[in-house]
mmCIF file of C-alpha atoms in Angstrom:
data_model
loop_
_atom_site.group_PDB
_atom_site.id
_atom_site.type_symbol
_atom_site.label_atom_id
_atom_site.label_comp_id
_atom_site.label_asym_id
_atom_site.label_seq_id
_atom_site.Cartn_x
_atom_site.Cartn_y
_atom_site.Cartn_z
ATOM 1 C CA SER U 1126 47.151 11.651 -41.186
ATOM 2 C CA ALA U 1127 49.031 11.783 -37.906
ATOM 3 C CA VAL U 1128 48.112 11.499 -34.256
ATOM 4 C CA ILE U 1129 49.677 14.160 -32.075
ATOM 5 C CA SER U 1130 50.055 13.983 -28.315
ATOM 6 C CA GLN U 1131 51.126 16.980 -26.309
ATOM 7 C CA LYS U 1132 52.137 17.222 -22.679
ATOM 8 C CA PRO U 1133 51.072 18.936 -20.568
ATOM 9 C CA SER U 1134 47.543 19.322 -21.854
ATOM 10 C CA ARG U 1135 47.116 22.298 -19.550
ATOM 11 C CA ASP U 1136 49.044 23.998 -16.815
ATOM 12 C CA ILE U 1137 48.944 27.013 -14.559
ATOM 13 C CA CYS U 1138 52.323 28.675 -14.252
ATOM 14 C CA GLN U 1139 53.835 31.446 -12.221
ATOM 15 C CA ARG U 1140 55.279 34.559 -13.776
ATOM 16 C CA GLY U 1141 59.001 34.282 -14.430
ATOM 17 C CA THR U 1142 59.115 30.496 -14.664
ATOM 18 C CA SER U 1143 59.705 28.357 -17.761
ATOM 19 C CA LEU U 1144 57.755 25.405 -19.068
ATOM 20 C CA THR U 1145 58.634 22.811 -21.676
ATOM 21 C CA ILE U 1146 55.908 21.382 -23.877
ATOM 22 C CA GLN U 1147 56.451 17.972 -25.395
ATOM 23 C CA CYS U 1148 55.016 16.900 -28.725
ATOM 24 C CA GLN U 1149 54.921 13.262 -29.795
ATOM 25 C CA VAL U 1150 53.743 12.188 -33.256
ATOM 26 C CA ASP U 1151 52.784 8.624 -34.116
ATOM 27 C CA SER U 1152 54.619 8.682 -37.445
ATOM 28 C CA GLN U 1153 57.815 10.145 -38.826
ATOM 29 C CA VAL U 1154 57.390 13.669 -40.098
ATOM 30 C CA THR U 1155 59.902 16.049 -41.572
ATOM 31 C CA MET U 1156 58.035 19.330 -41.353
ATOM 32 C CA MET U 1157 56.691 20.414 -37.993
ATOM 33 C CA PHE U 1158 55.344 23.767 -36.880
ATOM 34 C CA TRP U 1159 54.707 25.337 -33.502
ATOM 35 C CA TYR U 1160 51.734 27.687 -33.221
ATOM 36 C CA ARG U 1161 50.345 29.891 -30.519
ATOM 37 C CA GLN U 1162 46.655 30.675 -30.170
ATOM 38 C CA GLN U 1163 45.922 33.490 -27.771
ATOM 39 C CA PRO U 1164 42.427 33.677 -26.275
ATOM 40 C CA GLY U 1165 39.836 34.395 -28.940
ATOM 41 C CA GLN U 1166 42.459 34.671 -31.659
ATOM 42 C CA SER U 1167 43.592 32.768 -34.725
ATOM 43 C CA LEU U 1168 46.781 30.749 -34.917
ATOM 44 C CA THR U 1169 50.114 32.530 -34.997
ATOM 45 C CA LEU U 1170 53.149 30.639 -36.224
ATOM 46 C CA ILE U 1171 56.033 30.678 -33.759
ATOM 47 C CA ALA U 1172 58.584 28.621 -35.659
ATOM 48 C CA THR U 1173 59.237 25.853 -38.131
ATOM 49 C CA ALA U 1174 61.078 22.887 -36.640
ATOM 50 C CA ASN U 1175 62.388 20.541 -39.286
ATOM 51 C CA GLN U 1176 64.501 17.642 -38.140
ATOM 52 C CA GLY U 1177 68.181 18.066 -38.835
ATOM 53 C CA SER U 1178 68.184 21.831 -38.937
ATOM 54 C CA GLU U 1179 67.851 24.750 -36.568
ATOM 55 C CA ALA U 1180 64.356 26.007 -35.959
ATOM 56 C CA THR U 1181 63.306 28.991 -38.038
ATOM 57 C CA TYR U 1182 61.465 31.661 -36.069
ATOM 58 C CA GLU U 1183 58.805 34.029 -37.310
ATOM 59 C CA SER U 1184 59.010 37.751 -36.834
ATOM 60 C CA GLY U 1185 58.332 38.632 -33.211
ATOM 61 C CA PHE U 1186 59.524 35.308 -31.818
ATOM 62 C CA VAL U 1187 63.074 34.630 -30.669
ATOM 63 C CA ILE U 1188 65.006 31.545 -29.698
ATOM 64 C CA ASP U 1189 65.832 32.828 -26.225
ATOM 65 C CA LYS U 1190 62.136 33.081 -25.399
ATOM 66 C CA PHE U 1191 60.938 29.968 -27.266
ATOM 67 C CA PRO U 1192 63.781 27.451 -27.606
ATOM 68 C CA ILE U 1193 62.801 24.420 -29.668
ATOM 69 C CA SER U 1194 64.330 20.990 -29.930
ATOM 70 C CA ARG U 1195 63.713 18.430 -32.666
ATOM 71 C CA PRO U 1196 65.853 15.410 -31.788
ATOM 72 C CA ASN U 1197 64.125 12.981 -34.165
ATOM 73 C CA LEU U 1198 61.307 12.663 -36.681
ATOM 74 C CA THR U 1199 58.598 11.893 -34.121
ATOM 75 C CA PHE U 1200 59.335 14.274 -31.259
ATOM 76 C CA SER U 1201 59.774 17.957 -30.538
ATOM 77 C CA THR U 1202 59.751 20.291 -27.560
ATOM 78 C CA LEU U 1203 58.951 23.962 -27.163
ATOM 79 C CA THR U 1204 60.013 25.836 -24.061
ATOM 80 C CA VAL U 1205 58.259 29.023 -23.042
ATOM 81 C CA SER U 1206 60.853 30.906 -21.017
ATOM 82 C CA ASN U 1207 60.476 33.560 -18.356
ATOM 83 C CA MET U 1208 56.727 33.525 -18.723
ATOM 84 C CA SER U 1209 54.454 36.508 -18.320
ATOM 85 C CA PRO U 1210 50.646 36.679 -18.362
ATOM 86 C CA GLU U 1211 50.847 37.642 -22.044
ATOM 87 C CA ASP U 1212 52.127 34.121 -22.744
ATOM 88 C CA SER U 1213 48.811 32.628 -21.637
ATOM 89 C CA SER U 1214 47.771 30.756 -24.765
ATOM 90 C CA ILE U 1215 47.181 27.423 -26.359
ATOM 91 C CA TYR U 1216 50.393 26.108 -27.868
ATOM 92 C CA LEU U 1217 50.061 23.634 -30.717
ATOM 93 C CA CYS U 1218 52.590 21.511 -32.483
ATOM 94 C CA SER U 1219 51.596 20.507 -35.955
ATOM 95 C CA PRO U 1220 53.237 18.161 -38.422
ATOM 96 C CA ALA U 1221 52.629 18.941 -42.058
ATOM 97 C CA ASP U 1222 51.984 16.847 -45.116
ATOM 98 C CA PRO U 1223 55.030 17.657 -47.268
ATOM 99 C CA THR U 1224 53.090 17.520 -50.548
ATOM 100 C CA THR U 1225 50.037 19.621 -49.645
ATOM 101 C CA GLY U 1226 51.013 21.575 -46.567
ATOM 102 C CA GLU U 1227 47.998 20.163 -44.710
ATOM 103 C CA LEU U 1228 48.500 20.467 -40.972
ATOM 104 C CA PHE U 1229 47.501 17.952 -38.341
ATOM 105 C CA PHE U 1230 46.634 18.996 -34.822
ATOM 106 C CA GLY U 1231 46.219 17.476 -31.414
ATOM 107 C CA GLU U 1232 44.474 19.069 -28.487
ATOM 108 C CA GLY U 1233 47.316 21.463 -27.797
ATOM 109 C CA SER U 1234 48.719 22.682 -24.486
ATOM 110 C CA ARG U 1235 46.718 25.333 -22.675
ATOM 111 C CA LEU U 1236 48.938 27.515 -20.504
ATOM 112 C CA THR U 1237 47.730 30.065 -17.994
ATOM 113 C CA VAL U 1238 50.360 32.370 -16.511
ATOM 114 C CA LEU U 1239 49.519 34.121 -13.275
ATOM 115 C CA ALA O 475 53.152 35.431 -50.229
ATOM 116 C CA GLN O 476 49.655 34.265 -49.507
ATOM 117 C CA SER O 477 46.968 35.882 -47.388
ATOM 118 C CA VAL O 478 43.491 34.894 -46.261
ATOM 119 C CA THR O 479 40.524 37.080 -45.396
ATOM 120 C CA GLN O 480 37.543 35.707 -43.561
ATOM 121 C CA LEU O 481 34.935 38.339 -44.097
ATOM 122 C CA ASP O 482 32.801 37.659 -41.036
ATOM 123 C CA SER O 483 34.218 37.392 -37.543
ATOM 124 C CA GLN O 484 30.904 36.169 -36.126
ATOM 125 C CA VAL O 485 27.929 34.465 -37.746
ATOM 126 C CA PRO O 486 24.829 33.750 -35.642
ATOM 127 C CA VAL O 487 22.186 31.495 -37.163
ATOM 128 C CA PHE O 488 19.196 29.510 -36.027
ATOM 129 C CA GLU O 489 19.186 25.749 -35.960
ATOM 130 C CA GLU O 490 18.261 24.116 -39.288
ATOM 131 C CA ALA O 491 18.997 27.298 -41.220
ATOM 132 C CA PRO O 492 21.577 27.324 -44.028
ATOM 133 C CA VAL O 493 24.911 28.987 -43.449
ATOM 134 C CA GLU O 494 27.771 30.317 -45.556
ATOM 135 C CA LEU O 495 31.140 31.283 -44.101
ATOM 136 C CA ARG O 496 33.104 33.403 -46.488
ATOM 137 C CA CYS O 497 36.796 33.116 -47.280
ATOM 138 C CA ASN O 498 38.850 35.009 -49.834
ATOM 139 C CA TYR O 499 42.529 34.521 -50.492
ATOM 140 C CA SER O 500 45.338 36.297 -52.254
ATOM 141 C CA SER O 501 48.206 34.532 -53.991
ATOM 142 C CA SER O 502 50.419 34.971 -57.020
ATOM 143 C CA VAL O 503 50.666 31.192 -57.474
ATOM 144 C CA SER O 504 48.263 28.295 -57.488
ATOM 145 C CA VAL O 505 47.162 27.217 -54.052
ATOM 146 C CA TYR O 506 45.722 24.489 -51.895
ATOM 147 C CA LEU O 507 42.824 25.539 -49.658
ATOM 148 C CA PHE O 508 41.614 24.210 -46.329
ATOM 149 C CA TRP O 509 38.861 24.700 -43.793
ATOM 150 C CA TYR O 510 39.511 23.719 -40.180
ATOM 151 C CA VAL O 511 37.040 23.644 -37.304
ATOM 152 C CA GLN O 512 37.775 24.195 -33.632
ATOM 153 C CA TYR O 513 35.070 23.169 -31.187
ATOM 154 C CA PRO O 514 35.102 24.820 -27.756
ATOM 155 C CA ASN O 515 38.125 23.811 -25.694
ATOM 156 C CA GLN O 516 39.421 21.485 -28.393
ATOM 157 C CA GLY O 517 42.179 21.460 -30.994
ATOM 158 C CA LEU O 518 41.691 22.011 -34.702
ATOM 159 C CA GLN O 519 40.470 19.359 -37.087
ATOM 160 C CA LEU O 520 40.253 19.363 -40.840
ATOM 161 C CA LEU O 521 36.774 19.879 -42.304
ATOM 162 C CA LEU O 522 37.718 19.695 -45.960
ATOM 163 C CA LYS O 523 40.406 20.603 -48.452
ATOM 164 C CA TYR O 524 40.781 21.548 -52.087
ATOM 165 C CA LEU O 525 43.874 20.259 -53.812
ATOM 166 C CA SER O 526 42.780 19.872 -57.428
ATOM 167 C CA GLY O 527 39.960 18.573 -59.592
ATOM 168 C CA SER O 528 36.308 19.282 -58.866
ATOM 169 C CA THR O 529 35.822 22.755 -57.463
ATOM 170 C CA LEU O 530 33.045 21.548 -55.156
ATOM 171 C CA VAL O 531 34.547 19.820 -52.182
ATOM 172 C CA LYS O 532 32.583 17.855 -49.630
ATOM 173 C CA GLY O 533 33.806 17.454 -46.089
ATOM 174 C CA ILE O 534 32.780 16.019 -42.772
ATOM 175 C CA ASN O 535 29.568 16.819 -40.907
ATOM 176 C CA GLY O 536 27.673 17.829 -44.064
ATOM 177 C CA PHE O 537 29.873 20.805 -44.926
ATOM 178 C CA GLU O 538 30.973 21.650 -48.443
ATOM 179 C CA ALA O 539 33.011 24.403 -50.047
ATOM 180 C CA GLU O 540 33.425 25.689 -53.558
ATOM 181 C CA PHE O 541 36.697 26.880 -55.005
ATOM 182 C CA ASN O 542 36.237 29.868 -57.286
ATOM 183 C CA LYS O 543 39.523 30.776 -58.902
ATOM 184 C CA SER O 544 38.273 33.889 -60.677
ATOM 185 C CA GLN O 545 36.924 35.318 -57.443
ATOM 186 C CA THR O 546 39.745 33.841 -55.337
ATOM 187 C CA SER O 547 37.196 32.506 -52.902
ATOM 188 C CA PHE O 548 36.605 29.290 -50.996
ATOM 189 C CA HIS O 549 33.312 29.757 -49.154
ATOM 190 C CA LEU O 550 32.081 27.106 -46.732
ATOM 191 C CA ARG O 551 28.421 26.098 -46.737
ATOM 192 C CA LYS O 552 26.009 23.854 -44.936
ATOM 193 C CA PRO O 553 22.341 23.588 -45.922
ATOM 194 C CA SER O 554 21.041 22.967 -42.397
ATOM 195 C CA VAL O 555 23.064 23.577 -39.259
ATOM 196 C CA HIS O 556 22.816 21.956 -35.853
ATOM 197 C CA ILE O 557 23.540 23.245 -32.392
ATOM 198 C CA SER O 558 26.628 21.044 -32.410
ATOM 199 C CA ASP O 559 28.087 23.048 -35.326
ATOM 200 C CA THR O 560 28.772 25.920 -32.944
ATOM 201 C CA ALA O 561 32.530 26.395 -33.255
ATOM 202 C CA GLU O 562 35.312 28.542 -34.671
ATOM 203 C CA TYR O 563 36.048 27.971 -38.350
ATOM 204 C CA PHE O 564 39.387 28.786 -39.937
ATOM 205 C CA CYS O 565 40.176 29.072 -43.630
ATOM 206 C CA ALA O 566 43.783 28.434 -44.650
ATOM 207 C CA VAL O 567 45.873 28.508 -47.818
ATOM 208 C CA SER O 568 49.213 27.106 -48.904
ATOM 209 C CA PRO O 569 51.041 27.387 -52.218
ATOM 210 C CA GLN O 570 50.927 24.268 -54.355
ATOM 211 C CA GLY O 571 53.926 22.070 -53.716
ATOM 212 C CA GLY O 572 53.446 21.921 -49.966
ATOM 213 C CA SER O 573 56.877 23.179 -49.089
ATOM 214 C CA GLU O 574 55.702 26.364 -47.422
ATOM 215 C CA LYS O 575 53.709 27.055 -44.314
ATOM 216 C CA LEU O 576 49.951 27.264 -44.175
ATOM 217 C CA VAL O 577 48.509 30.748 -43.758
ATOM 218 C CA PHE O 578 45.373 31.030 -41.624
ATOM 219 C CA GLY O 579 42.539 33.510 -41.649
ATOM 220 C CA LYS O 580 41.405 35.166 -38.446
ATOM 221 C CA GLY O 581 38.524 32.770 -38.006
ATOM 222 C CA THR O 582 34.726 32.955 -38.013
ATOM 223 C CA LYS O 583 32.784 32.160 -34.886
ATOM 224 C CA LEU O 584 29.612 30.291 -35.867
ATOM 225 C CA THR O 585 26.935 30.274 -33.197
ATOM 226 C CA VAL O 586 23.871 28.135 -33.801
ATOM 227 C CA ASN O 587 20.906 29.130 -31.695
ATOM 228 C CA PRO O 588 17.837 26.996 -30.955
#
């Protein structure tokens, strides 16, 4: 298993601003995913962030809006750019077990955009 | 590609009653199956997983699930629920090998009433 710490845990942001979410894992992981969970919804995959390669974005998500960094095997950041109220969500980073695909989660980052 | 259908979006039950949360999946290859739980205002945590072997899988908090390959199902059960089991439950599937992303169902909101 892995222990995941995200910062900030929650924030209230103004429309048009950007916020960077940091994700720290207590062990080295190759596969890491960023998810969004809108209120009352399931998880939607934003992108796959494997160390040593560019992030791969899912349909509907673009790098200009959600730039991701993965400088090493224990850390990643997701920036939510030019935020609008529709970006109000919980954002979760999740390392994966490379043999089973099992995902590990922390508490996530709860963003409210006014 | 894989897909997951959670047949019930909401399941209300009384305390100490049995409960079954239904999950069906679609895949052209063999899969791993997972159930995650999300308590109010918290992140996701793994309840149980099926990787191989016995089709009856036991997890935390008295939950169990049975893998039925012929019916492509992985229903979650608990013989007697508690108020504290009130949460959102997500079924997820990944292809065997672990190299691809987990696919989540839309979730089932379990509400346990006194």
